[in-house]
Structures are given as C-alpha cells and as structure tokens.
Amino acid sequence: MNCALRFETHSDEETRDAGRQIAKWLPEHAVVVLAGDLGAGKTTLTQGIAEGRGAARAEDVSSPTFTLIHEYGEPVRVYHVDLYRLETAEQARRLGLEDLFDQAALVMIEWGDKFPELLPADVFRIVLVSTGDEDRVIEVTAPKRRNGRALALSPRAGAG
Ligand code: ADP
Ligand code: MG
C-alpha cells in the first residue's frame, strides 16, 4: 500500500492536530485500522479525528479499551473500537463489529489488525510509531482498488 499522508509529531496536541487534518481527508464512510504499540497515540489521534469530524470535542473522547466501542455524534459519525482485550475473532464478531461496517460513519479500530479476517477489503490503515519520548511518526495508507492503484484521497467537499 502506498503511504498517502505522513506526519511527524512532537506532542500529544500535535497528534490531535494530525487527527483533525486526517479527518478532512478520509471519506465520510470508512473503516480505519489503527496500528501501533501501547502508548503510540492511537487514542490521542482518534480524539483529533472525532473532533475534526464535528462528532465530539477531543477531551470527550476516551479510550474504549474496557468498554470496547464508543460512539460519537448524533447521528453517530464516529465509532471508536478497541480490540486489545479481545482474544478471538468470534468475540469481535459478537461485539457486532461487522454491523458497524455498514453504518454511514467512520469506524476507527485500535488493534484492528488482530483479526484481519473480519476487516472489509477497503480498509484504511494508520500506523503510529514512537520514535522518542514525545516523538511519533504517523502514516496513513488508503486501500488499493481492484486495478491495484491506491484510492486517491482528496479533501471532502465542505470539509473544513
Ligand atoms: P494508545 O491508544 O496508542 O495506547 P494513547 O493515545 O492512549 O496511546 O497514549 C499516548 C500517550 O503518549 C499519552 O500519554 C500521550 O500523552 C503520550 N504522548 C507523548 N507524545 C505524544 C505524541 N507526539 N503523540 C501522541 N501521544 C503522545
Ligand atoms: Mg488506546
């Protein structure tokens, strides 16, 4: 997959800002896997993305590690899922993960690579790597289309 967007951040607020920008580039309806170690900034980035979508204030977005799914917006515009604590694909299925993929919303999935068999083909991927105490590299890749080329990301009409 081609990397479509790349950020280097040096604080959690910079990561939220990256999220606000990513929110403008992602399609209205998309499934996004967030990959990266514990503390890499997956939840922090999602705070910015949810705010960028106008679904919630960043400070109101908390980790779904124990609750598994959080919803933001009325109607829901962002689902925030964390599969960290799940052990089997069946548990994720029972959570209703696949039902979320049909929703006209952004579905952000921390540890989403754990059960790749559950993911739709056209998944976006955001990889976060910690390169220092407060340094992070964030790379966004778009799904490949059937012709093998990456989906072109473009700012959504009216985004801003
Ligand atoms: P994850 O969801 O990947 O486990 P969190 O977003 O919950 O990670 O936590 C990231 C932690 O790293 C927070 O404590 C945050 O303050 C800290 N941090 C330090 N620098 C950064 C940065 N550049 N971007 C994101 N988080 C950072
Ligand atoms: Mg998290």
CSV table of C-alpha atoms and ligand atoms in Angstrom, one decimal:
chain,number,residue,atom,x,y,z
A,1,MET,CA,0.0,0.0,0.0
A,2,ASN,CA,1.2,3.5,-0.7
A,3,CYS,CA,1.5,5.9,2.1
A,4,ALA,CA,-0.9,8.7,1.4
A,5,LEU,CA,-0.3,11.0,4.3
A,6,ARG,CA,2.6,11.2,6.7
A,7,PHE,CA,3.1,13.3,9.9
A,8,GLU,CA,5.8,13.7,12.5
A,9,THR,CA,4.5,14.9,15.8
A,10,HIS,CA,6.3,16.1,19.0
A,11,SER,CA,3.5,16.3,21.5
A,12,ASP,CA,0.1,14.8,22.1
A,13,GLU,CA,-1.5,18.0,20.9
A,14,GLU,CA,0.3,17.8,17.6
A,15,THR,CA,-1.0,14.3,17.2
A,16,ARG,CA,-4.6,15.6,17.8
A,17,ASP,CA,-3.9,18.2,15.1
A,18,ALA,CA,-2.8,15.5,12.7
A,19,GLY,CA,-6.0,13.7,13.5
A,20,ARG,CA,-8.0,16.9,12.7
A,21,GLN,CA,-6.3,17.0,9.3
A,22,ILE,CA,-6.7,13.3,8.6
A,23,ALA,CA,-10.5,13.7,9.4
A,24,LYS,CA,-10.8,16.0,6.4
A,25,TRP,CA,-9.1,13.6,4.1
A,26,LEU,CA,-10.8,10.4,5.0
A,27,PRO,CA,-14.1,9.6,3.2
A,28,GLU,CA,-17.4,10.1,5.0
A,29,HIS,CA,-17.8,6.3,5.4
A,30,ALA,CA,-14.6,4.4,6.0
A,31,VAL,CA,-13.1,1.7,8.2
A,32,VAL,CA,-9.8,2.7,9.6
A,33,VAL,CA,-7.4,0.3,11.4
A,34,LEU,CA,-5.1,2.0,13.9
A,35,ALA,CA,-1.8,0.0,14.4
A,36,GLY,CA,0.9,0.8,16.9
A,37,ASP,CA,2.2,-0.2,20.3
A,38,LEU,CA,0.5,0.7,23.6
A,39,GLY,CA,1.1,4.4,24.1
A,40,ALA,CA,1.9,5.1,20.5
A,41,GLY,CA,-1.0,7.5,20.3
A,42,LYS,CA,-3.9,5.7,18.7
A,43,THR,CA,-6.5,7.1,21.2
A,44,THR,CA,-4.9,10.5,21.1
A,45,LEU,CA,-5.1,10.6,17.3
A,46,THR,CA,-8.7,9.5,17.4
A,47,GLN,CA,-9.5,12.4,19.7
A,48,GLY,CA,-8.4,14.7,16.9
A,49,ILE,CA,-10.2,12.7,14.2
A,50,ALA,CA,-13.5,12.7,16.1
A,51,GLU,CA,-13.2,16.5,16.7
A,52,GLY,CA,-12.3,17.1,13.1
A,53,ARG,CA,-15.5,15.3,12.1
A,54,GLY,CA,-17.5,17.5,14.4
A,55,ALA,CA,-18.6,14.4,16.3
A,56,ALA,CA,-17.1,15.2,19.7
A,57,ARG,CA,-14.7,17.5,21.5
A,58,ALA,CA,-11.3,16.0,21.7
A,59,GLU,CA,-11.4,16.0,25.5
A,60,ASP,CA,-14.6,14.0,25.5
A,61,VAL,CA,-13.1,11.1,23.5
A,62,SER,CA,-11.7,8.5,25.9
A,63,SER,CA,-10.1,5.0,25.4
A,64,PRO,CA,-12.6,2.3,24.7
A,65,THR,CA,-10.1,-0.4,26.0
A,66,PHE,CA,-12.6,-1.6,28.6
A,67,THR,CA,-15.9,-0.5,27.0
A,68,LEU,CA,-14.8,-1.8,23.5
A,69,ILE,CA,-17.0,0.6,21.5
A,70,HIS,CA,-17.6,4.3,21.9
A,71,GLU,CA,-20.0,6.3,19.6
A,72,TYR,CA,-19.7,10.0,18.9
A,73,GLY,CA,-22.2,12.3,17.1
A,74,GLU,CA,-25.9,12.3,16.8
A,75,PRO,CA,-26.5,10.6,14.5
A,76,VAL,CA,-23.3,8.6,15.1
A,77,ARG,CA,-20.5,9.9,12.8
A,78,VAL,CA,-17.5,8.2,14.5
A,79,TYR,CA,-17.3,4.7,16.1
A,80,HIS,CA,-14.2,4.1,18.2
A,81,VAL,CA,-13.4,0.5,18.8
A,82,ASP,CA,-10.5,-1.2,20.7
A,83,LEU,CA,-9.9,-4.9,20.2
A,84,TYR,CA,-6.9,-5.0,22.6
A,85,ARG,CA,-8.7,-7.1,25.2
A,86,LEU,CA,-10.4,-9.5,22.8
A,87,GLU,CA,-8.9,-12.9,22.3
A,88,THR,CA,-10.8,-14.4,19.4
A,89,ALA,CA,-12.4,-13.2,16.2
A,90,GLU,CA,-15.6,-14.7,17.5
A,91,GLN,CA,-15.6,-12.3,20.4
A,92,ALA,CA,-15.2,-9.4,17.9
A,93,ARG,CA,-18.0,-10.8,15.8
A,94,ARG,CA,-20.3,-11.0,18.8
A,95,LEU,CA,-19.4,-7.4,19.5
A,96,GLY,CA,-21.2,-6.5,16.3
A,97,LEU,CA,-18.1,-5.3,14.6
A,98,GLU,CA,-19.3,-6.2,11.1
A,99,ASP,CA,-22.6,-4.4,11.6
A,100,LEU,CA,-20.6,-1.2,12.2
A,101,PHE,CA,-19.0,-1.5,8.7
A,102,ASP,CA,-22.4,-1.0,7.1
A,103,GLN,CA,-23.0,2.3,9.0
A,104,ALA,CA,-22.6,5.6,7.3
A,105,ALA,CA,-19.9,6.6,9.6
A,106,LEU,CA,-16.2,6.5,10.3
A,107,VAL,CA,-15.2,3.3,12.2
A,108,MET,CA,-11.8,3.7,13.9
A,109,ILE,CA,-10.4,0.3,15.2
A,110,GLU,CA,-7.5,0.2,17.6
A,111,TRP,CA,-5.6,-3.1,17.3
A,112,GLY,CA,-7.7,-3.7,14.2
A,113,ASP,CA,-5.1,-5.9,12.6
A,114,LYS,CA,-5.7,-8.6,15.3
A,115,PHE,CA,-8.5,-10.3,13.3
A,116,PRO,CA,-7.8,-9.4,9.7
A,117,GLU,CA,-10.4,-11.9,8.5
A,118,LEU,CA,-13.1,-9.6,9.9
A,119,LEU,CA,-12.0,-6.5,8.1
A,120,PRO,CA,-13.6,-5.3,4.8
A,121,ALA,CA,-11.3,-5.2,1.8
A,122,ASP,CA,-11.3,-1.4,1.5
A,123,VAL,CA,-9.8,-0.6,4.9
A,124,PHE,CA,-7.7,2.4,5.6
A,125,ARG,CA,-4.6,1.9,7.8
A,126,ILE,CA,-2.9,4.3,10.1
A,127,VAL,CA,0.4,3.2,11.6
A,128,LEU,CA,1.8,5.1,14.6
A,129,VAL,CA,5.4,4.6,15.6
A,130,SER,CA,7.0,6.0,18.7
A,131,THR,CA,10.4,7.4,17.8
A,132,GLY,CA,11.2,9.2,21.1
A,133,ASP,CA,9.5,10.2,24.4
A,134,GLU,CA,7.2,12.6,22.7
A,135,ASP,CA,8.0,11.9,19.0
A,136,ARG,CA,5.7,9.9,16.8
A,137,VAL,CA,5.6,9.1,13.1
A,138,ILE,CA,2.0,8.7,11.7
A,139,GLU,CA,1.4,7.2,8.3
A,140,VAL,CA,-1.9,6.9,6.6
A,141,THR,CA,-2.5,4.4,3.7
A,142,ALA,CA,-5.5,4.1,1.5
A,143,PRO,CA,-7.0,0.8,0.4
A,144,LYS,CA,-6.0,-0.5,-3.0
A,145,ARG,CA,-8.6,-0.5,-5.7
A,146,ARG,CA,-9.1,-3.6,-7.9
A,147,ASN,CA,-6.8,-2.1,-10.5
A,148,GLY,CA,-4.0,-2.2,-7.9
A,149,ARG,CA,-3.7,1.5,-7.5
A,150,ALA,CA,-4.3,3.3,-4.2
A,151,LEU,CA,-7.5,5.1,-3.8
A,152,ALA,CA,-6.8,8.8,-4.3
A,153,LEU,CA,-7.5,10.7,-1.1
A,154,SER,CA,-9.0,14.1,-1.7
A,155,PRO,CA,-10.4,16.7,0.7
A,156,ARG,CA,-14.1,16.1,1.1
A,157,ALA,CA,-16.4,18.8,-0.2
A,158,GLY,CA,-17.3,21.1,2.5
A,159,ALA,CA,-14.7,19.8,4.9
A,160,GLY,CA,-13.1,22.5,6.9
B,1,ADP,P1,-2.6,4.2,22.5
B,1,ADP,O1,-4.1,4.5,22.3
B,1,ADP,O2,-1.8,4.0,21.2
B,1,ADP,O3,-2.3,3.2,23.5
B,1,ADP,P2,-2.7,6.8,23.8
B,1,ADP,O4,-3.1,7.8,22.8
B,1,ADP,O5,-3.7,6.3,24.8
B,1,ADP,O6,-2.0,5.6,23.1
B,1,ADP,O7,-1.5,7.4,24.7
B,1,ADP,C1,-0.4,8.1,24.1
B,1,ADP,C2,0.5,8.5,25.3
B,1,ADP,O8,1.7,9.1,24.8
B,1,ADP,C3,-0.2,9.6,26.1
B,1,ADP,O9,0.1,9.5,27.4
B,1,ADP,C4,0.4,10.9,25.5
B,1,ADP,O10,0.3,12.0,26.4
B,1,ADP,C5,1.8,10.5,25.2
B,1,ADP,N1,2.4,11.2,24.1
B,1,ADP,C6,3.6,11.8,24.2
B,1,ADP,N2,3.9,12.3,23.0
B,1,ADP,C7,2.9,12.1,22.1
B,1,ADP,C8,2.7,12.3,20.8
B,1,ADP,N3,3.6,13.0,20.0
B,1,ADP,N4,1.5,11.9,20.2
B,1,ADP,C9,0.7,11.2,21.0
B,1,ADP,N5,0.8,10.9,22.3
B,1,ADP,C10,2.0,11.3,22.8
B,2,MG,MG,-5.7,3.4,23.0
